[in-house]
PDB file of C-alpha atoms in Angstrom:
ATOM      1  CA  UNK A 213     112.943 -25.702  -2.031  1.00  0.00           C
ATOM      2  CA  UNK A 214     111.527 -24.330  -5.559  1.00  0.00           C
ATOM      3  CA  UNK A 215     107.775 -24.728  -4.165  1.00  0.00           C
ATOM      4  CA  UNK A 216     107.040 -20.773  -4.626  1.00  0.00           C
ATOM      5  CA  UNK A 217     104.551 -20.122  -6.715  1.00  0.00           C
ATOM      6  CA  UNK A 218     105.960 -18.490  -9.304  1.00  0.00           C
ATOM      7  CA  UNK A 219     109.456 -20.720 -10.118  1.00  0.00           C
ATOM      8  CA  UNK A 220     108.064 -24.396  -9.312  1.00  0.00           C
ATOM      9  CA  UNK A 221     104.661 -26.551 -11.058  1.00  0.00           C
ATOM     10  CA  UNK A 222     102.203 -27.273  -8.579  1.00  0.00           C
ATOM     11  CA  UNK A 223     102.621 -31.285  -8.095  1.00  0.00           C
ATOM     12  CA  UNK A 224      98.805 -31.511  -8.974  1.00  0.00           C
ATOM     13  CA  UNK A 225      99.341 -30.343 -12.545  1.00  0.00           C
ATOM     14  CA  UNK A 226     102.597 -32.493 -12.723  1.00  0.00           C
ATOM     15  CA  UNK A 227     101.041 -35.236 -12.170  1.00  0.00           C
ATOM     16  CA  UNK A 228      98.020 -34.927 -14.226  1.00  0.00           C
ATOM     17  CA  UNK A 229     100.258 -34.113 -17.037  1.00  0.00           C
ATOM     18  CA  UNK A 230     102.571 -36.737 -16.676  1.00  0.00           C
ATOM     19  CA  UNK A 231      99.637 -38.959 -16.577  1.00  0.00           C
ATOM     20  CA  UNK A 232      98.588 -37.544 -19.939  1.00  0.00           C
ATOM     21  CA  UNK A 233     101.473 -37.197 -21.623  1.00  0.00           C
ATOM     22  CA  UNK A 234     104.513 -39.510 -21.810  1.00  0.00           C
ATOM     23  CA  UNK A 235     106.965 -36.271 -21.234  1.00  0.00           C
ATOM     24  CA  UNK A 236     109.162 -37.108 -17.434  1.00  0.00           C
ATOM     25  CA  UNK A 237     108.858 -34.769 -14.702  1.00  0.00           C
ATOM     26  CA  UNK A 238     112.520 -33.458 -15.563  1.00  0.00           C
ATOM     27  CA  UNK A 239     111.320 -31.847 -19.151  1.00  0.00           C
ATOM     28  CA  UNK A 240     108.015 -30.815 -17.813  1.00  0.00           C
ATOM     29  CA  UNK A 241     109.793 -28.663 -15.000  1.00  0.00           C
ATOM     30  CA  UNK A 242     112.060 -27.346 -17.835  1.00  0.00           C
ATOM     31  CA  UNK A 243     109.661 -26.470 -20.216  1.00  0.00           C
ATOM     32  CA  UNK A 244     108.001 -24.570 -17.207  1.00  0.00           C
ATOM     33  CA  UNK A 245     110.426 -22.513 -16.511  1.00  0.00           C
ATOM     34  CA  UNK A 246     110.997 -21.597 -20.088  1.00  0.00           C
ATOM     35  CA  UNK A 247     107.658 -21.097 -20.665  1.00  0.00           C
ATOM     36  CA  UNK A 248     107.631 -18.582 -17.440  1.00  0.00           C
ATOM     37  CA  UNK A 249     110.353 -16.362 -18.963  1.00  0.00           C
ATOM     38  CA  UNK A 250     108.769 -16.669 -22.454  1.00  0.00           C
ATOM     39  CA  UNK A 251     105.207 -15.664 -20.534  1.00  0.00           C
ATOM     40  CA  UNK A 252     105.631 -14.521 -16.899  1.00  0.00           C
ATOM     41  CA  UNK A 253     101.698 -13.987 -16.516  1.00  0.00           C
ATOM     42  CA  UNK A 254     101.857 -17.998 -16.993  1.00  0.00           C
ATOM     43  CA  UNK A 255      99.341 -17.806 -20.125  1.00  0.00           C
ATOM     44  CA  UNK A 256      99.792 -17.273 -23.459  1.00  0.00           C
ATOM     45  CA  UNK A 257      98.012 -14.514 -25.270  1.00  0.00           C
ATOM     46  CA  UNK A 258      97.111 -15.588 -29.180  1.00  0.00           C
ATOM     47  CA  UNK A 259      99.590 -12.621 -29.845  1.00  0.00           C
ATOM     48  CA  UNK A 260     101.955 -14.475 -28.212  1.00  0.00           C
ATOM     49  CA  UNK A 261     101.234 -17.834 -29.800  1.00  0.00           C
ATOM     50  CA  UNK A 262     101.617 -16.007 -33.065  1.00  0.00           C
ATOM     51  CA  UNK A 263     105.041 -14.743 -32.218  1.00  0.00           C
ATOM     52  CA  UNK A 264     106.607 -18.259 -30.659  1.00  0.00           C
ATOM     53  CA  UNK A 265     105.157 -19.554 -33.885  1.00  0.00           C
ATOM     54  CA  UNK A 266     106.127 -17.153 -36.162  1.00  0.00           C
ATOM     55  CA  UNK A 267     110.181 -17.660 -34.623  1.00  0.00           C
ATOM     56  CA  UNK A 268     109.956 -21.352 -36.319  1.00  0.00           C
ATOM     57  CA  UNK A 269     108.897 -19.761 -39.784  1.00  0.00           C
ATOM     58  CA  UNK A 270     110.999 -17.204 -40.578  1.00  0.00           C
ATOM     59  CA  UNK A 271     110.292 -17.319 -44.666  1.00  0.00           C
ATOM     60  CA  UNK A 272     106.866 -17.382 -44.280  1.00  0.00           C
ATOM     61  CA  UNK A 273     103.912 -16.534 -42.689  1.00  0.00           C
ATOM     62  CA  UNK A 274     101.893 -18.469 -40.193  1.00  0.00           C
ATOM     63  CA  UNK A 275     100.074 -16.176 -38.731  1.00  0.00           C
ATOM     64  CA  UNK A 276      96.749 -17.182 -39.824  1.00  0.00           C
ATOM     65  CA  UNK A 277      97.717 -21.035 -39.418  1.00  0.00           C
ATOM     66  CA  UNK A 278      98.789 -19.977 -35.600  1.00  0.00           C
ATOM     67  CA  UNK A 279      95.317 -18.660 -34.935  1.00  0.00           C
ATOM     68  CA  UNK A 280      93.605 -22.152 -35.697  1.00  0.00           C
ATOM     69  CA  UNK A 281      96.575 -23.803 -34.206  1.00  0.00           C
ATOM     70  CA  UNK A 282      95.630 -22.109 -30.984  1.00  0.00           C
ATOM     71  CA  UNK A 283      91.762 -21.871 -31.022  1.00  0.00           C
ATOM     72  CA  UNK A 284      91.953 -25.896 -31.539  1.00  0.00           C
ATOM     73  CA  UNK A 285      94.399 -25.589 -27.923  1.00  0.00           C
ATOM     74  CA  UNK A 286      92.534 -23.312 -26.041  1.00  0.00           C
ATOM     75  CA  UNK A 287      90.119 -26.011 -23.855  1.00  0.00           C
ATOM     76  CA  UNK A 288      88.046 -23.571 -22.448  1.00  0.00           C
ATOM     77  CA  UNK A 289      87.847 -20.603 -24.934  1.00  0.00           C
ATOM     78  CA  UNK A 290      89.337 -17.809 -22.847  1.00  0.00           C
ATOM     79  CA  UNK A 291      91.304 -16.936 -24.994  1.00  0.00           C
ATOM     80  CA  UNK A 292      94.696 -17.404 -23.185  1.00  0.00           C
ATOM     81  CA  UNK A 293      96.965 -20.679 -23.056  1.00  0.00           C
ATOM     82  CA  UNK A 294      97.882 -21.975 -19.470  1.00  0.00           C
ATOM     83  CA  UNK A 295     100.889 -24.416 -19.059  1.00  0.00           C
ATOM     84  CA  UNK A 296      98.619 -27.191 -19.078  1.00  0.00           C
ATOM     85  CA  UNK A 297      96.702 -26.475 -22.365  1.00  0.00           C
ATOM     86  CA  UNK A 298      99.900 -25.604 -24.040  1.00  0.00           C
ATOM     87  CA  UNK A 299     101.663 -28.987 -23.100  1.00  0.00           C
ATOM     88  CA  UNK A 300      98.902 -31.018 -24.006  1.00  0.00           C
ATOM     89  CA  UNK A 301      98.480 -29.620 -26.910  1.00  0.00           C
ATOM     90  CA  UNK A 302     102.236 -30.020 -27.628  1.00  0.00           C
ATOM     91  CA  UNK A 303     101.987 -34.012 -26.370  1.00  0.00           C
ATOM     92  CA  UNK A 304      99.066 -34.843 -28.805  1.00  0.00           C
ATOM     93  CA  UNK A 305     100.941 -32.895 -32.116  1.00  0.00           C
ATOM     94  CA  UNK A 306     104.114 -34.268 -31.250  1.00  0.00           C
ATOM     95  CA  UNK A 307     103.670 -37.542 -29.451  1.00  0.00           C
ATOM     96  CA  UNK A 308     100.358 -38.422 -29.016  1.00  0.00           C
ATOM     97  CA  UNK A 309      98.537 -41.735 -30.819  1.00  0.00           C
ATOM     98  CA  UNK A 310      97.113 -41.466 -34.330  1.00  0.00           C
ATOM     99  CA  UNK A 311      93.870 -41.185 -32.901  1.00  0.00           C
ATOM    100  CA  UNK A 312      94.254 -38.477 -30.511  1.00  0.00           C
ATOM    101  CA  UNK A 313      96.495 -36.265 -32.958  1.00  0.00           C
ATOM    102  CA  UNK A 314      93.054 -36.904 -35.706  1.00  0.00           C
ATOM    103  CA  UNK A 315      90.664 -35.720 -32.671  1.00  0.00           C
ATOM    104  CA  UNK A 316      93.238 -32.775 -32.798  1.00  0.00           C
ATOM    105  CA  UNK A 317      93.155 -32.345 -36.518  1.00  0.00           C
ATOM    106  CA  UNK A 318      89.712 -32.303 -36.571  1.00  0.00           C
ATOM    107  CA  UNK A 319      88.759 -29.899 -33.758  1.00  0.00           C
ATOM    108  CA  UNK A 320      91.460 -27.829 -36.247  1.00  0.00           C
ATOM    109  CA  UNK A 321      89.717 -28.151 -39.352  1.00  0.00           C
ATOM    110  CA  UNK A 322      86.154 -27.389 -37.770  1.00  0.00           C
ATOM    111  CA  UNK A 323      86.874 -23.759 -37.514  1.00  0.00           C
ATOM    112  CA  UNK A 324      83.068 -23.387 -36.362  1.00  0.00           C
ATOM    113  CA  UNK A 325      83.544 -25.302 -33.486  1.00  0.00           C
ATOM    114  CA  UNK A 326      79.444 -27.310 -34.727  1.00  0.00           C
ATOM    115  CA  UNK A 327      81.215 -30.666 -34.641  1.00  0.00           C
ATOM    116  CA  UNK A 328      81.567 -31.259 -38.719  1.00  0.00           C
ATOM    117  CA  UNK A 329      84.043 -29.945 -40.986  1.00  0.00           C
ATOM    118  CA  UNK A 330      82.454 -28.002 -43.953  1.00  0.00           C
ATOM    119  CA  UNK A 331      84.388 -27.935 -47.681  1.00  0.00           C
ATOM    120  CA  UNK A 332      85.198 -24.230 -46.726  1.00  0.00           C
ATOM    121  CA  UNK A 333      86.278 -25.168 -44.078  1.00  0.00           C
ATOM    122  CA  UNK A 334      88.988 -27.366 -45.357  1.00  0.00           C
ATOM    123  CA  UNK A 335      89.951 -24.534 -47.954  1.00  0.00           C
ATOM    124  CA  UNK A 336      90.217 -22.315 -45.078  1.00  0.00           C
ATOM    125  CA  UNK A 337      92.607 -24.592 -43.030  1.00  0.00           C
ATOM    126  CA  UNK A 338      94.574 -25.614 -46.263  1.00  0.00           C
ATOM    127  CA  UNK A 339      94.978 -21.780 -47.625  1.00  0.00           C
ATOM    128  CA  UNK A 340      96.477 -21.114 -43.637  1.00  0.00           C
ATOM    129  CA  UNK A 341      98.936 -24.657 -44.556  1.00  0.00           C
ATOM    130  CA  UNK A 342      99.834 -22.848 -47.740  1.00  0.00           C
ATOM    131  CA  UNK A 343     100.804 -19.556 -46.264  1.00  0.00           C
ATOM    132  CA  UNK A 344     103.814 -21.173 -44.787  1.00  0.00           C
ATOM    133  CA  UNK A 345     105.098 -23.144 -47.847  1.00  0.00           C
ATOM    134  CA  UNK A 346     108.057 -21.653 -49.071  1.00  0.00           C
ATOM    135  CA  UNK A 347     107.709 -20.231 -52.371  1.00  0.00           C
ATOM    136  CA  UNK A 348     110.989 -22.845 -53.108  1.00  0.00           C
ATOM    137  CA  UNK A 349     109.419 -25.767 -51.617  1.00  0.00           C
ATOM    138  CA  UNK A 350     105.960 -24.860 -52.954  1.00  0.00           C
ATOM    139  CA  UNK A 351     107.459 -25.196 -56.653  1.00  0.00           C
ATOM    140  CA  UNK A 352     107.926 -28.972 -55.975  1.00  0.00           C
ATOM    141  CA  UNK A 353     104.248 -29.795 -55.375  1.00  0.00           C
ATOM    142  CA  UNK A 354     102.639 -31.825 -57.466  1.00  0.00           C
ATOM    143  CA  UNK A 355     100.339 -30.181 -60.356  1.00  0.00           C
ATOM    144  CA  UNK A 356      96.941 -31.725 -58.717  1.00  0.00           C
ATOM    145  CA  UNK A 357      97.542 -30.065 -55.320  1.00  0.00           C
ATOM    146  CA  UNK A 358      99.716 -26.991 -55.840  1.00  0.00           C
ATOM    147  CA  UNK A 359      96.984 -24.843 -54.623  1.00  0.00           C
ATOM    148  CA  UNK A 360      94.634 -24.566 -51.667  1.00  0.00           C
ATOM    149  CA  UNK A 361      91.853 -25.009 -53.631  1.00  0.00           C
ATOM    150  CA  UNK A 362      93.610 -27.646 -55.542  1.00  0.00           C
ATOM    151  CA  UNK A 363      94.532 -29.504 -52.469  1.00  0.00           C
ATOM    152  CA  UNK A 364      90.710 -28.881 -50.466  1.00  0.00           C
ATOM    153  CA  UNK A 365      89.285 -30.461 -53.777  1.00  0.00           C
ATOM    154  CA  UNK A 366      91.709 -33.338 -53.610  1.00  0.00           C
ATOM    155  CA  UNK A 367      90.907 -33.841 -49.916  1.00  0.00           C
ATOM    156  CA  UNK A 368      87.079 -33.597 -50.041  1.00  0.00           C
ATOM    157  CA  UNK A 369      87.248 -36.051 -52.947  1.00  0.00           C
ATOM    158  CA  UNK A 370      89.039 -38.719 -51.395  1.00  0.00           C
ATOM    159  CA  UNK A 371      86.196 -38.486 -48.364  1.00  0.00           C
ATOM    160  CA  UNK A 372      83.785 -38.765 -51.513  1.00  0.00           C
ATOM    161  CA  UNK A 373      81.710 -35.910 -50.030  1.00  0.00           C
ATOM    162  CA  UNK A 374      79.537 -33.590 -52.024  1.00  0.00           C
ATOM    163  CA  UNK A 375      80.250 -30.059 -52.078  1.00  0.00           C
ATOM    164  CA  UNK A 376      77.596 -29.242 -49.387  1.00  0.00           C
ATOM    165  CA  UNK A 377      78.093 -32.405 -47.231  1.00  0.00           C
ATOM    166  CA  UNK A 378      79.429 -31.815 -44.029  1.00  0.00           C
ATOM    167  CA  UNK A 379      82.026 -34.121 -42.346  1.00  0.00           C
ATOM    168  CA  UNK A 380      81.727 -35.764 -38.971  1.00  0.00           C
ATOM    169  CA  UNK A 381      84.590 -36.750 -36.460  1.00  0.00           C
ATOM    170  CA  UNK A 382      83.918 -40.676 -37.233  1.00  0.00           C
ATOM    171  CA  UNK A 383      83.945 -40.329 -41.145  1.00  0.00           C
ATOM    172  CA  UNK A 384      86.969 -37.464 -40.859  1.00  0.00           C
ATOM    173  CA  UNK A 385      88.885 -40.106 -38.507  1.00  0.00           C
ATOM    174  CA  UNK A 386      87.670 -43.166 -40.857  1.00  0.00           C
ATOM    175  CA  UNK A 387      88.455 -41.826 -43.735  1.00  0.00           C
ATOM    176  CA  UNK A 388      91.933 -40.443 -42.463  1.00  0.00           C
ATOM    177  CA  UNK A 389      92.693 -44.075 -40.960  1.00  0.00           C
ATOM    178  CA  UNK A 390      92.077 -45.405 -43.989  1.00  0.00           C
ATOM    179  CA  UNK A 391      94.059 -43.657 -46.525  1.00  0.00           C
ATOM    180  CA  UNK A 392      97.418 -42.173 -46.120  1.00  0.00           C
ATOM    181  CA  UNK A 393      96.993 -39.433 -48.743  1.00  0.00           C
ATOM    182  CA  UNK A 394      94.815 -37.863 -47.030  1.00  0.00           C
ATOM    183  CA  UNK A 395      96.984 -37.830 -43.886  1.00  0.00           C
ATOM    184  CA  UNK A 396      99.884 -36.279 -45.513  1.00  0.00           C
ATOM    185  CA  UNK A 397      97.198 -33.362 -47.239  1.00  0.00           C
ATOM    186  CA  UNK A 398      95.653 -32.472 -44.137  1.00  0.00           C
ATOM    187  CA  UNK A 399      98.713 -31.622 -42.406  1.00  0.00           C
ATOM    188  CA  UNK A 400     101.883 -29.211 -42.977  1.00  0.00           C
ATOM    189  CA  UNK A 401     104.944 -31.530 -43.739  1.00  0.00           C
ATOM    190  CA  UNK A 402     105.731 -31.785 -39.854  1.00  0.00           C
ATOM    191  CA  UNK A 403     109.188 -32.738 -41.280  1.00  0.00           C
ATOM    192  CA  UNK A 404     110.229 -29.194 -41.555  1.00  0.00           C
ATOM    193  CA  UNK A 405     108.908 -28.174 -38.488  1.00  0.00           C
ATOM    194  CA  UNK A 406     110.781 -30.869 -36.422  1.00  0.00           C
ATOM    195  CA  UNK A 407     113.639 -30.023 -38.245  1.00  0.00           C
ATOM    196  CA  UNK A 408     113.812 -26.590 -37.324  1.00  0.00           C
ATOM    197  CA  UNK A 409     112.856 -27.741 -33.623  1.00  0.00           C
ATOM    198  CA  UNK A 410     116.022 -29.482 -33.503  1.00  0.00           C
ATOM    199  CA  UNK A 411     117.728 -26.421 -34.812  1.00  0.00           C
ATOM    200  CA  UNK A 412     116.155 -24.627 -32.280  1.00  0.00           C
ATOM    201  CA  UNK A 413     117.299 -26.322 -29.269  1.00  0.00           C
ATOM    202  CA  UNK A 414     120.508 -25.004 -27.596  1.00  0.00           C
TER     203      UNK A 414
END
């Protein structure tokens, strides 16, 4: 009764993930079985990533944002996604507390992986953000952050960082926690994205 290996989730991962994650055992075994046909090896290449990414983007281009999306999801650096990284990774975007989406944030903006976030860094992450701002929507930002190197500047100010500091994961969460502005810089307007999630589903 669905417990072949290929159709059903072992109960071990179910429950681990269900412990993790608030999603039920009903959209877990859904998403499952989507994420089978979408990837039948059960992992997901960063080629792939890119592509299921790209579908929610049509005007622009996230390739680049995709690639730090996933490096920040793949636990274990092998450079594939299994069912488990990719659903935790969806939980703590989506769902998860402030705090655990900021531990995600910053494992995204320390492209490195050396446990602070460099200004480059930021640029680096931001210039990715801007890549999938429409050209429309990217008319209506305001004059002090209409570029990447606008908005990095903007950010790295508000942390009141020299230009050579480095950031840790305290100060980035701190500072974060603190002030709302920087919260809505760091991030691409997740707005748009939900919005075309709903779209999305059938």
């Amino acid at each position: 009764m669905g417990n072949s290996k290929s159709g059903a989730l072992s109960k071990e991962i179910l429950e681990e993930l269900q412990l993790n994650t608030k999603f039920t055992e009903q959209e877990l075994s859904t998403w499952y079985q989507s994420f089978l046909k979408e990837c039948p090896s059960g992992r997901i290449t960063r080629q792939e990533f890119q592509t299921i990414y790209s579908k929610f983007f049509p005007e622009a281009d996230p390739k680049a944002y995709a690639q730090h999306v996933f490096r920040s999801f793949d636990a274990n650096s092998d450079g594939t996604l299994d069912f488990k990284e990719y659903v935790i990774a969806l939980h703590m975007t989506s769902v998860g507390k402030t705090n655990q989406k900021l531990e995600w944030a910053f494992s995204l903006y320390d492209v490195d992986g050396n446990g602070t976030i460099s200004k480059n860094e930021v640029l680096e992450i931001v210039s990715a953000i801007f890549k999938m701002i429409s050209p429309e929507d990217a008319k209506c930002l305001p004059e002090d952050e209409n570029t990447p190197e606008k908005r990095a500047e903007k950010i790295w100010g508000f942390f009141g960082k020299k230009d050579d500091d480095k950031l840790t994961e305290k100060d980035f969460i701190e500072g974060t926690l603190a002030n709302k502005e920087i919260l809505r810089l760091i991030q691409f307007e997740p707005q748009k994205v939900k919005e075309k999630l709903k779209e999305k589903k059938p």
